Amino acid sequence: MAHPRGGPERATIRRVAEVAGVSPSTVSRTFSHPHLLRPSTVERVSSVAAELGYVPDGSAQALKTGRRGVIGLVVPDIANAFFPPLIRAAQTAAEKAGLSTIIGDGNEDGTKEAAMVGRLRGQTDGIILASPRTREPVLRSLHEVTRLVLVNRDLAGVPRVLIDSAPGMRSCVRLLAGAGHTRIAYVNGPAASWSNGERLAAIEDACREHGIALTTLRARLPDHDGGRAAAAEVLELGVTAAIAFDDVLGQGLLAGLAERGVRVPHDFSLTACDDTVSATTYPPMTTVGCPIREAGVAAVELLVESLRGSDDGDGNGDGDRVRRLPAEMVVRGTVGRCRER
Amino acid sequence: MAHPRGGPERATIRRVAEVAGVSPSTVSRTFSHPHLLRPSTVERVSSVAAELGYVPDGSAQALKTGRRGVIGLVVPDIANAFFPPLIRAAQTAAEKAGLSTIIGDGNEDGTKEAAMVGRLRGQTDGIILASPRTREPVLRSLHEVTRLVLVNRDLAGVPRVLIDSAPGMRSCVRLLAGAGHTRIAYVNGPAASWSNGERLAAIEDACREHGIALTTLRARLPDHDGGRAAAAEVLELGVTAAIAFDDVLGQGLLAGLAERGVRVPHDFSLTACDDTVSATTYPPMTTVGCPIREAGVAAVELLVESLRGSDDGDGNGDGDRVRRLPAEMVVRGTVGRCRER
DNA sequence: TTGTATGCGTTATCAG
DNA sequence: CTGATAACGCATACAA
């Protein structure tokens, strides 16, 4: 009915030109450079175009101009609560720059991730890789052939935005120290995660400074169930507080503790990182508020810069472009005074 | 460094042909129809292409073939926990069909949503609209000019997949009735939501059947805080159980009840819908497990069918394509025997 | 099995 | 301010 056969007959620039009684160039200019045309012409052509349901064919535009108007955004796992806000912010920022966003899911797998980038290369103007699991040399060779921006991966020479969770992590340790805790545990995140390394280092450092004994462990999987299972292990350690790699793990820990009758923050203290779900736990969780949205926007900005930088023949912009965004602690309700158990 | 100026010099099919000592069409066939070529030729061309970092230009392919290899997926809010799993599943299914996915965020705004679709129209082969907030006539006119698939919106004539939460909702009412509850409340979701209407109707029906008195209310906003605030209101109603439109609202309710010292399920019973976060609440929430991933896959399948249907000149497929996916109750720990308060 | 020629829809360049 | 023309990179019909 709507599409009798062969799909909707897409109106072309030529058809609009015919009906409007102008040349194809004029139709083109109506959409790309209306300021070069007499207002009345723009008006007339526009209305004809609307009537015919004409939309410029992106493929043809891309072929001619070399700009596809599409960027790629590859994340390890769309369903991980960390990424949707980032995606949303990036997508909005990109749209403002007239860019659409293709999402790629790397499935927490560096190889798949790299393959995605390879695929996307032919359909996009540039790609943002968030928390890439890809190995460094591969990442570098990808950067040779595509405009790349990294999020939370520190690779000199590649434009990148880094969320610096160290200050927030230090604050957490300080908060725990102030509450009298002297033995705490850190529950690690994914091994391939740059952020995990950074967080661990900051915590180790702060613990040294405050004379706190730190034990580290790794959940079976860095997800909710992993955290829940890790609760038992944490309790056996004889610590009075724990810091989780991220909110998901923290929330799992919280559930695991509740299941075992351990009341937070009365009997045990807990902090996490990211502020993705900690406002919705009960009790609300003290965490480190990562500027996830800002990171998404910054990544798009870097990419857009890089895109523009290649429009003029000038090859500047050689500076090592990095944007560091500090993450600060958000105090909620999961830290209490130390009580020996 | 990597991109001296003018960006990475993209290798073209012609350049590969030169280096490999074959004609451009042979290079083309190497990628599109390798079976038409002598294996040794494919081998040689492939290696040259790899060396040069050649990737077929999507825009040129699209222009020539009329197939862009990209579909659009527009959702009201990427950050809403309901959509990431759907996006992920759809994206994976699309990839298997050789399609990339552009995500659009409609910002819970029908007008923006429609504008997004208009924009995406020129860059995609078809668009999936999940839980569209767009008004029916607009949706219909969009369908005139683009291949469209709807999720959770029942518009005759437009291919659509509908998650039927009615059976699950009925089960919830039955479960509550069995536990002795005779007065319950339903906390509504977004007014423009088709799903909310369906759920409410099913609950009303089941309550009649079981002789349960139903009160309905609407949270300020259908989010976590809205649910938390609604807890007070629900308690004043004098009901002994509540059903929330979705998990997010339910989780908020759970938090609000906990804050007021009401223990779930001992003092009060609660169920929700979607199964997005209810496995991670404490206690884990009894809910209705919507086949979100299946819906995403089904939507892609419908779209792919529709895409293929227009390849051959045959204009069949006029049947009203609908896929209904039943949602069943998932029992967890938030329903207990009725205890008058 | 491979090469040659043409055109997809658009925009940039150049004339007028 | 507007029109004619060529070319973007590729896939295909046709020729060899």
PDB file of N, CA, C and O in Angstrom, chain A residues 108-174:
ATOM      1  N   GLU A 108      32.671  -6.656  25.163  1.00  0.00           N
ATOM      2  CA  GLU A 108      33.753  -6.865  26.146  1.00  0.00           C
ATOM      3  C   GLU A 108      34.904  -7.674  25.565  1.00  0.00           C
ATOM      4  O   GLU A 108      35.648  -8.327  26.296  1.00  0.00           O
ATOM      5  N   ASP A 109      35.034  -7.647  24.259  1.00  0.00           N
ATOM      6  CA  ASP A 109      36.031  -8.479  23.596  1.00  0.00           C
ATOM      7  C   ASP A 109      36.884  -7.618  22.665  1.00  0.00           C
ATOM      8  O   ASP A 109      36.393  -7.043  21.694  1.00  0.00           O
ATOM      9  N   GLY A 110      38.162  -7.536  22.979  1.00  0.00           N
ATOM     10  CA  GLY A 110      39.054  -6.671  22.219  1.00  0.00           C
ATOM     11  C   GLY A 110      39.082  -6.983  20.734  1.00  0.00           C
ATOM     12  O   GLY A 110      39.150  -6.076  19.897  1.00  0.00           O
ATOM     13  N   THR A 111      39.013  -8.248  20.402  1.00  0.00           N
ATOM     14  CA  THR A 111      39.091  -8.635  18.998  1.00  0.00           C
ATOM     15  C   THR A 111      37.844  -8.192  18.236  1.00  0.00           C
ATOM     16  O   THR A 111      37.933  -7.599  17.161  1.00  0.00           O
ATOM     17  N   LYS A 112      36.685  -8.463  18.829  1.00  0.00           N
ATOM     18  CA  LYS A 112      35.438  -8.035  18.204  1.00  0.00           C
ATOM     19  C   LYS A 112      35.402  -6.522  18.059  1.00  0.00           C
ATOM     20  O   LYS A 112      34.929  -5.978  17.072  1.00  0.00           O
ATOM     21  N   GLU A 113      35.886  -5.896  19.095  1.00  0.00           N
ATOM     22  CA  GLU A 113      35.918  -4.441  19.126  1.00  0.00           C
ATOM     23  C   GLU A 113      36.698  -3.908  17.934  1.00  0.00           C
ATOM     24  O   GLU A 113      36.234  -3.030  17.201  1.00  0.00           O
ATOM     25  N   ALA A 114      37.892  -4.451  17.745  1.00  0.00           N
ATOM     26  CA  ALA A 114      38.736  -4.008  16.632  1.00  0.00           C
ATOM     27  C   ALA A 114      38.064  -4.279  15.294  1.00  0.00           C
ATOM     28  O   ALA A 114      38.126  -3.464  14.367  1.00  0.00           O
ATOM     29  N   ALA A 115      37.391  -5.416  15.210  1.00  0.00           N
ATOM     30  CA  ALA A 115      36.690  -5.754  13.983  1.00  0.00           C
ATOM     31  C   ALA A 115      35.584  -4.742  13.698  1.00  0.00           C
ATOM     32  O   ALA A 115      35.391  -4.304  12.564  1.00  0.00           O
ATOM     33  N   MET A 116      34.877  -4.367  14.746  1.00  0.00           N
ATOM     34  CA  MET A 116      33.809  -3.361  14.627  1.00  0.00           C
ATOM     35  C   MET A 116      34.369  -2.074  14.048  1.00  0.00           C
ATOM     36  O   MET A 116      33.797  -1.470  13.147  1.00  0.00           O
ATOM     37  N   VAL A 117      35.487  -1.657  14.610  1.00  0.00           N
ATOM     38  CA  VAL A 117      36.102  -0.418  14.140  1.00  0.00           C
ATOM     39  C   VAL A 117      36.446  -0.535  12.658  1.00  0.00           C
ATOM     40  O   VAL A 117      36.196   0.378  11.878  1.00  0.00           O
ATOM     41  N   GLY A 118      36.970  -1.681  12.283  1.00  0.00           N
ATOM     42  CA  GLY A 118      37.300  -1.894  10.881  1.00  0.00           C
ATOM     43  C   GLY A 118      36.090  -1.754   9.981  1.00  0.00           C
ATOM     44  O   GLY A 118      36.118  -1.084   8.955  1.00  0.00           O
ATOM     45  N   ARG A 119      35.005  -2.375  10.410  1.00  0.00           N
ATOM     46  CA  ARG A 119      33.755  -2.299   9.675  1.00  0.00           C
ATOM     47  C   ARG A 119      33.244  -0.868   9.570  1.00  0.00           C
ATOM     48  O   ARG A 119      32.877  -0.388   8.496  1.00  0.00           O
ATOM     49  N   LEU A 120      33.220  -0.226  10.721  1.00  0.00           N
ATOM     50  CA  LEU A 120      32.661   1.121  10.806  1.00  0.00           C
ATOM     51  C   LEU A 120      33.481   2.142  10.018  1.00  0.00           C
ATOM     52  O   LEU A 120      32.981   3.195   9.622  1.00  0.00           O
ATOM     53  N   ARG A 121      34.722   1.814   9.817  1.00  0.00           N
ATOM     54  CA  ARG A 121      35.626   2.739   9.164  1.00  0.00           C
ATOM     55  C   ARG A 121      35.075   3.216   7.825  1.00  0.00           C
ATOM     56  O   ARG A 121      35.237   4.380   7.450  1.00  0.00           O
ATOM     57  N   GLY A 122      34.437   2.301   7.093  1.00  0.00           N
ATOM     58  CA  GLY A 122      33.938   2.647   5.775  1.00  0.00           C
ATOM     59  C   GLY A 122      32.625   3.418   5.792  1.00  0.00           C
ATOM     60  O   GLY A 122      32.162   3.870   4.752  1.00  0.00           O
ATOM     61  N   GLN A 123      32.022   3.559   6.955  1.00  0.00           N
ATOM     62  CA  GLN A 123      30.729   4.242   6.987  1.00  0.00           C
ATOM     63  C   GLN A 123      30.730   5.485   7.856  1.00  0.00           C
ATOM     64  O   GLN A 123      29.690   6.100   8.051  1.00  0.00           O
ATOM     65  N   THR A 124      31.865   5.805   8.431  1.00  0.00           N
ATOM     66  CA  THR A 124      31.891   6.942   9.356  1.00  0.00           C
ATOM     67  C   THR A 124      33.043   7.894   9.041  1.00  0.00           C
ATOM     68  O   THR A 124      33.956   7.566   8.288  1.00  0.00           O
ATOM     69  N   ASP A 125      32.973   9.069   9.650  1.00  0.00           N
ATOM     70  CA  ASP A 125      34.051  10.051   9.494  1.00  0.00           C
ATOM     71  C   ASP A 125      35.104   9.895  10.579  1.00  0.00           C
ATOM     72  O   ASP A 125      36.201  10.424  10.489  1.00  0.00           O
ATOM     73  N   GLY A 126      34.749   9.178  11.625  1.00  0.00           N
ATOM     74  CA  GLY A 126      35.668   9.012  12.739  1.00  0.00           C
ATOM     75  C   GLY A 126      34.990   8.197  13.816  1.00  0.00           C
ATOM     76  O   GLY A 126      33.771   8.033  13.800  1.00  0.00           O
ATOM     77  N   ILE A 127      35.787   7.679  14.729  1.00  0.00           N
ATOM     78  CA  ILE A 127      35.237   6.741  15.701  1.00  0.00           C
ATOM     79  C   ILE A 127      35.699   7.055  17.119  1.00  0.00           C
ATOM     80  O   ILE A 127      36.876   7.348  17.346  1.00  0.00           O
ATOM     81  N   ILE A 128      34.753   7.013  18.035  1.00  0.00           N
ATOM     82  CA  ILE A 128      35.076   7.146  19.449  1.00  0.00           C
ATOM     83  C   ILE A 128      35.079   5.752  20.062  1.00  0.00           C
ATOM     84  O   ILE A 128      34.120   4.998  19.904  1.00  0.00           O
ATOM     85  N   LEU A 129      36.165   5.449  20.744  1.00  0.00           N
ATOM     86  CA  LEU A 129      36.280   4.141  21.383  1.00  0.00           C
ATOM     87  C   LEU A 129      36.246   4.352  22.893  1.00  0.00           C
ATOM     88  O   LEU A 129      37.195   4.873  23.472  1.00  0.00           O
ATOM     89  N   ALA A 130      35.153   3.937  23.509  1.00  0.00           N
ATOM     90  CA  ALA A 130      35.033   4.129  24.947  1.00  0.00           C
ATOM     91  C   ALA A 130      35.522   2.898  25.691  1.00  0.00           C
ATOM     92  O   ALA A 130      35.142   1.779  25.369  1.00  0.00           O
ATOM     93  N   SER A 131      36.357   3.127  26.682  1.00  0.00           N
ATOM     94  CA  SER A 131      36.923   2.036  27.482  1.00  0.00           C
ATOM     95  C   SER A 131      37.328   0.853  26.629  1.00  0.00           C
ATOM     96  O   SER A 131      36.889  -0.270  26.865  1.00  0.00           O
ATOM     97  N   PRO A 132      38.188   1.088  25.645  1.00  0.00           N
ATOM     98  CA  PRO A 132      38.514   0.004  24.704  1.00  0.00           C
ATOM     99  C   PRO A 132      39.221  -1.156  25.389  1.00  0.00           C
ATOM    100  O   PRO A 132      40.028  -0.962  26.288  1.00  0.00           O
ATOM    101  N   ARG A 133      38.871  -2.355  24.972  1.00  0.00           N
ATOM    102  CA  ARG A 133      39.531  -3.560  25.478  1.00  0.00           C
ATOM    103  C   ARG A 133      40.601  -4.011  24.490  1.00  0.00           C
ATOM    104  O   ARG A 133      41.242  -5.044  24.697  1.00  0.00           O
ATOM    105  N   THR A 134      40.745  -3.284  23.417  1.00  0.00           N
ATOM    106  CA  THR A 134      41.703  -3.658  22.369  1.00  0.00           C
ATOM    107  C   THR A 134      43.148  -3.449  22.821  1.00  0.00           C
ATOM    108  O   THR A 134      43.456  -2.486  23.521  1.00  0.00           O
ATOM    109  N   ARG A 135      44.024  -4.330  22.395  1.00  0.00           N
ATOM    110  CA  ARG A 135      45.422  -4.227  22.775  1.00  0.00           C
ATOM    111  C   ARG A 135      46.076  -3.015  22.127  1.00  0.00           C
ATOM    112  O   ARG A 135      45.713  -2.616  21.022  1.00  0.00           O
ATOM    113  N   GLU A 136      47.056  -2.484  22.773  1.00  0.00           N
ATOM    114  CA  GLU A 136      47.669  -1.233  22.330  1.00  0.00           C
ATOM    115  C   GLU A 136      48.168  -1.227  20.889  1.00  0.00           C
ATOM    116  O   GLU A 136      47.852  -0.290  20.140  1.00  0.00           O
ATOM    117  N   PRO A 137      48.927  -2.226  20.462  1.00  0.00           N
ATOM    118  CA  PRO A 137      49.437  -2.150  19.082  1.00  0.00           C
ATOM    119  C   PRO A 137      48.312  -2.122  18.052  1.00  0.00           C
ATOM    120  O   PRO A 137      48.404  -1.403  17.046  1.00  0.00           O
ATOM    121  N   VAL A 138      47.273  -2.880  18.310  1.00  0.00           N
ATOM    122  CA  VAL A 138      46.132  -2.906  17.395  1.00  0.00           C
ATOM    123  C   VAL A 138      45.477  -1.531  17.356  1.00  0.00           C
ATOM    124  O   VAL A 138      45.159  -0.989  16.293  1.00  0.00           O
ATOM    125  N   LEU A 139      45.314  -0.973  18.546  1.00  0.00           N
ATOM    126  CA  LEU A 139      44.742   0.357  18.664  1.00  0.00           C
ATOM    127  C   LEU A 139      45.554   1.356  17.833  1.00  0.00           C
ATOM    128  O   LEU A 139      45.012   2.190  17.109  1.00  0.00           O
ATOM    129  N   ARG A 140      46.850   1.228  17.920  1.00  0.00           N
ATOM    130  CA  ARG A 140      47.721   2.160  17.200  1.00  0.00           C
ATOM    131  C   ARG A 140      47.574   1.998  15.693  1.00  0.00           C
ATOM    132  O   ARG A 140      47.528   2.980  14.945  1.00  0.00           O
ATOM    133  N   SER A 141      47.486   0.771  15.255  1.00  0.00           N
ATOM    134  CA  SER A 141      47.385   0.582  13.805  1.00  0.00           C
ATOM    135  C   SER A 141      46.018   1.046  13.310  1.00  0.00           C
ATOM    136  O   SER A 141      45.893   1.569  12.198  1.00  0.00           O
ATOM    137  N   LEU A 142      45.017   0.888  14.149  1.00  0.00           N
ATOM    138  CA  LEU A 142      43.692   1.421  13.812  1.00  0.00           C
ATOM    139  C   LEU A 142      43.787   2.936  13.661  1.00  0.00           C
ATOM    140  O   LEU A 142      43.198   3.538  12.753  1.00  0.00           O
ATOM    141  N   HIS A 143      44.528   3.532  14.540  1.00  0.00           N
ATOM    142  CA  HIS A 143      44.668   4.991  14.518  1.00  0.00           C
ATOM    143  C   HIS A 143      45.383   5.483  13.274  1.00  0.00           C
ATOM    144  O   HIS A 143      45.236   6.627  12.860  1.00  0.00           O
ATOM    145  N   GLU A 144      46.133   4.610  12.662  1.00  0.00           N
ATOM    146  CA  GLU A 144      46.834   4.971  11.426  1.00  0.00           C
ATOM    147  C   GLU A 144      45.846   5.211  10.289  1.00  0.00           C
ATOM    148  O   GLU A 144      46.120   5.978   9.375  1.00  0.00           O
ATOM    149  N   VAL A 145      44.747   4.506  10.332  1.00  0.00           N
ATOM    150  CA  VAL A 145      43.844   4.515   9.182  1.00  0.00           C
ATOM    151  C   VAL A 145      42.485   5.160   9.454  1.00  0.00           C
ATOM    152  O   VAL A 145      41.661   5.258   8.563  1.00  0.00           O
ATOM    153  N   THR A 146      42.246   5.546  10.672  1.00  0.00           N
ATOM    154  CA  THR A 146      40.945   6.150  11.002  1.00  0.00           C
ATOM    155  C   THR A 146      41.137   7.269  12.001  1.00  0.00           C
ATOM    156  O   THR A 146      42.069   7.244  12.788  1.00  0.00           O
ATOM    157  N   ARG A 147      40.240   8.196  11.955  1.00  0.00           N
ATOM    158  CA  ARG A 147      40.267   9.231  12.975  1.00  0.00           C
ATOM    159  C   ARG A 147      39.679   8.618  14.239  1.00  0.00           C
ATOM    160  O   ARG A 147      38.536   8.155  14.249  1.00  0.00           O
ATOM    161  N   LEU A 148      40.456   8.607  15.289  1.00  0.00           N
ATOM    162  CA  LEU A 148      40.079   7.893  16.499  1.00  0.00           C
ATOM    163  C   LEU A 148      40.111   8.830  17.702  1.00  0.00           C
ATOM    164  O   LEU A 148      40.979   9.704  17.796  1.00  0.00           O
ATOM    165  N   VAL A 149      39.158   8.648  18.597  1.00  0.00           N
ATOM    166  CA  VAL A 149      39.219   9.310  19.894  1.00  0.00           C
ATOM    167  C   VAL A 149      38.972   8.246  20.949  1.00  0.00           C
ATOM    168  O   VAL A 149      38.051   7.433  20.815  1.00  0.00           O
ATOM    169  N   LEU A 150      39.801   8.261  21.986  1.00  0.00           N
ATOM    170  CA  LEU A 150      39.682   7.260  23.039  1.00  0.00           C
ATOM    171  C   LEU A 150      39.040   7.857  24.286  1.00  0.00           C
ATOM    172  O   LEU A 150      39.239   9.035  24.593  1.00  0.00           O
ATOM    173  N   VAL A 151      38.288   7.053  25.009  1.00  0.00           N
ATOM    174  CA  VAL A 151      37.780   7.458  26.311  1.00  0.00           C
ATOM    175  C   VAL A 151      38.292   6.445  27.327  1.00  0.00           C
ATOM    176  O   VAL A 151      38.165   5.240  27.133  1.00  0.00           O
ATOM    177  N   ASN A 152      38.884   6.950  28.368  1.00  0.00           N
ATOM    178  CA  ASN A 152      39.434   6.091  29.416  1.00  0.00           C
ATOM    179  C   ASN A 152      40.428   5.053  28.905  1.00  0.00           C
ATOM    180  O   ASN A 152      40.338   3.867  29.221  1.00  0.00           O
ATOM    181  N   ARG A 153      41.347   5.559  28.140  1.00  0.00           N
ATOM    182  CA  ARG A 153      42.490   4.745  27.738  1.00  0.00           C
ATOM    183  C   ARG A 153      43.584   5.739  27.422  1.00  0.00           C
ATOM    184  O   ARG A 153      43.389   6.631  26.594  1.00  0.00           O
ATOM    185  N   ASP A 154      44.720   5.562  28.063  1.00  0.00           N
ATOM    186  CA  ASP A 154      45.769   6.572  27.991  1.00  0.00           C
ATOM    187  C   ASP A 154      46.846   6.163  27.001  1.00  0.00           C
ATOM    188  O   ASP A 154      47.813   5.522  27.350  1.00  0.00           O
ATOM    189  N   LEU A 155      46.654   6.565  25.750  1.00  0.00           N
ATOM    190  CA  LEU A 155      47.588   6.190  24.702  1.00  0.00           C
ATOM    191  C   LEU A 155      48.170   7.463  24.088  1.00  0.00           C
ATOM    192  O   LEU A 155      47.484   8.156  23.336  1.00  0.00           O
ATOM    193  N   ALA A 156      49.414   7.750  24.404  1.00  0.00           N
ATOM    194  CA  ALA A 156      50.039   8.983  23.913  1.00  0.00           C
ATOM    195  C   ALA A 156      49.906   9.066  22.401  1.00  0.00           C
ATOM    196  O   ALA A 156      50.090   8.077  21.701  1.00  0.00           O
ATOM    197  N   GLY A 157      49.578  10.244  21.914  1.00  0.00           N
ATOM    198  CA  GLY A 157      49.482  10.435  20.474  1.00  0.00           C
ATOM    199  C   GLY A 157      48.087  10.281  19.927  1.00  0.00           C
ATOM    200  O   GLY A 157      47.783  10.765  18.846  1.00  0.00           O
ATOM    201  N   VAL A 158      47.221   9.611  20.673  1.00  0.00           N
ATOM    202  CA  VAL A 158      45.843   9.463  20.229  1.00  0.00           C
ATOM    203  C   VAL A 158      44.969  10.394  21.068  1.00  0.00           C
ATOM    204  O   VAL A 158      45.069  10.373  22.296  1.00  0.00           O
ATOM    205  N   PRO A 159      44.154  11.205  20.412  1.00  0.00           N
ATOM    206  CA  PRO A 159      43.272  12.099  21.175  1.00  0.00           C
ATOM    207  C   PRO A 159      42.455  11.281  22.153  1.00  0.00           C
ATOM    208  O   PRO A 159      41.934  10.229  21.788  1.00  0.00           O
ATOM    209  N   ARG A 160      42.330  11.764  23.392  1.00  0.00           N
ATOM    210  CA  ARG A 160      41.649  10.930  24.379  1.00  0.00           C
ATOM    211  C   ARG A 160      41.076  11.762  25.509  1.00  0.00           C
ATOM    212  O   ARG A 160      41.578  12.834  25.814  1.00  0.00           O
ATOM    213  N   VAL A 161      40.041  11.264  26.114  1.00  0.00           N
ATOM    214  CA  VAL A 161      39.509  11.900  27.311  1.00  0.00           C
ATOM    215  C   VAL A 161      39.576  10.889  28.432  1.00  0.00           C
ATOM    216  O   VAL A 161      39.179   9.738  28.279  1.00  0.00           O
ATOM    217  N   LEU A 162      40.133  11.357  29.541  1.00  0.00           N
ATOM    218  CA  LEU A 162      40.371  10.464  30.663  1.00  0.00           C
ATOM    219  C   LEU A 162      39.610  10.937  31.883  1.00  0.00           C
ATOM    220  O   LEU A 162      39.728  12.095  32.289  1.00  0.00           O
ATOM    221  N   ILE A 163      38.801  10.060  32.438  1.00  0.00           N
ATOM    222  CA  ILE A 163      38.123  10.384  33.684  1.00  0.00           C
ATOM    223  C   ILE A 163      39.069  10.006  34.808  1.00  0.00           C
ATOM    224  O   ILE A 163      39.420   8.844  34.964  1.00  0.00           O
ATOM    225  N   ASP A 164      39.470  11.017  35.549  1.00  0.00           N
ATOM    226  CA  ASP A 164      40.463  10.791  36.598  1.00  0.00           C
ATOM    227  C   ASP A 164      39.753  10.548  37.919  1.00  0.00           C
ATOM    228  O   ASP A 164      39.397  11.482  38.639  1.00  0.00           O
ATOM    229  N   SER A 165      39.586   9.274  38.236  1.00  0.00           N
ATOM    230  CA  SER A 165      38.843   8.942  39.450  1.00  0.00           C
ATOM    231  C   SER A 165      39.731   8.959  40.697  1.00  0.00           C
ATOM    232  O   SER A 165      39.240   8.747  41.807  1.00  0.00           O
ATOM    233  N   ALA A 166      41.022   9.217  40.513  1.00  0.00           N
ATOM    234  CA  ALA A 166      41.940   9.189  41.650  1.00  0.00           C
ATOM    235  C   ALA A 166      41.526  10.128  42.789  1.00  0.00           C
ATOM    236  O   ALA A 166      41.462   9.702  43.946  1.00  0.00           O
ATOM    237  N   PRO A 167      41.208  11.382  42.500  1.00  0.00           N
ATOM    238  CA  PRO A 167      40.842  12.278  43.601  1.00  0.00           C
ATOM    239  C   PRO A 167      39.655  11.750  44.398  1.00  0.00           C
ATOM    240  O   PRO A 167      39.678  11.758  45.639  1.00  0.00           O
ATOM    241  N   GLY A 168      38.656  11.251  43.694  1.00  0.00           N
ATOM    242  CA  GLY A 168      37.483  10.718  44.382  1.00  0.00           C
ATOM    243  C   GLY A 168      37.825   9.505  45.220  1.00  0.00           C
ATOM    244  O   GLY A 168      37.344   9.347  46.352  1.00  0.00           O
ATOM    245  N   MET A 169      38.675   8.648  44.666  1.00  0.00           N
ATOM    246  CA  MET A 169      39.071   7.444  45.388  1.00  0.00           C
ATOM    247  C   MET A 169      39.828   7.803  46.665  1.00  0.00           C
ATOM    248  O   MET A 169      39.612   7.214  47.730  1.00  0.00           O
ATOM    249  N   ARG A 170      40.715   8.781  46.537  1.00  0.00           N
ATOM    250  CA  ARG A 170      41.456   9.240  47.723  1.00  0.00           C
ATOM    251  C   ARG A 170      40.489   9.757  48.780  1.00  0.00           C
ATOM    252  O   ARG A 170      40.635   9.475  49.970  1.00  0.00           O
ATOM    253  N   SER A 171      39.506  10.520  48.329  1.00  0.00           N
ATOM    254  CA  SER A 171      38.527  11.055  49.276  1.00  0.00           C
ATOM    255  C   SER A 171      37.807   9.945  50.010  1.00  0.00           C
ATOM    256  O   SER A 171      37.541  10.038  51.207  1.00  0.00           O
ATOM    257  N   CYS A 172      37.491   8.888  49.279  1.00  0.00           N
ATOM    258  CA  CYS A 172      36.802   7.763  49.915  1.00  0.00           C
ATOM    259  C   CYS A 172      37.664   7.176  51.022  1.00  0.00           C
ATOM    260  O   CYS A 172      37.187   6.910  52.132  1.00  0.00           O
ATOM    261  N   VAL A 173      38.934   6.967  50.703  1.00  0.00           N
ATOM    262  CA  VAL A 173      39.842   6.407  51.709  1.00  0.00           C
ATOM    263  C   VAL A 173      39.930   7.351  52.907  1.00  0.00           C
ATOM    264  O   VAL A 173      39.870   6.924  54.062  1.00  0.00           O
ATOM    265  N   ARG A 174      40.029   8.640  52.620  1.00  0.00           N
ATOM    266  CA  ARG A 174      40.115   9.619  53.695  1.00  0.00           C
ATOM    267  C   ARG A 174      38.853   9.567  54.558  1.00  0.00           C
ATOM    268  O   ARG A 174      38.917   9.599  55.783  1.00  0.00           O
TER     269      ARG A 174
END
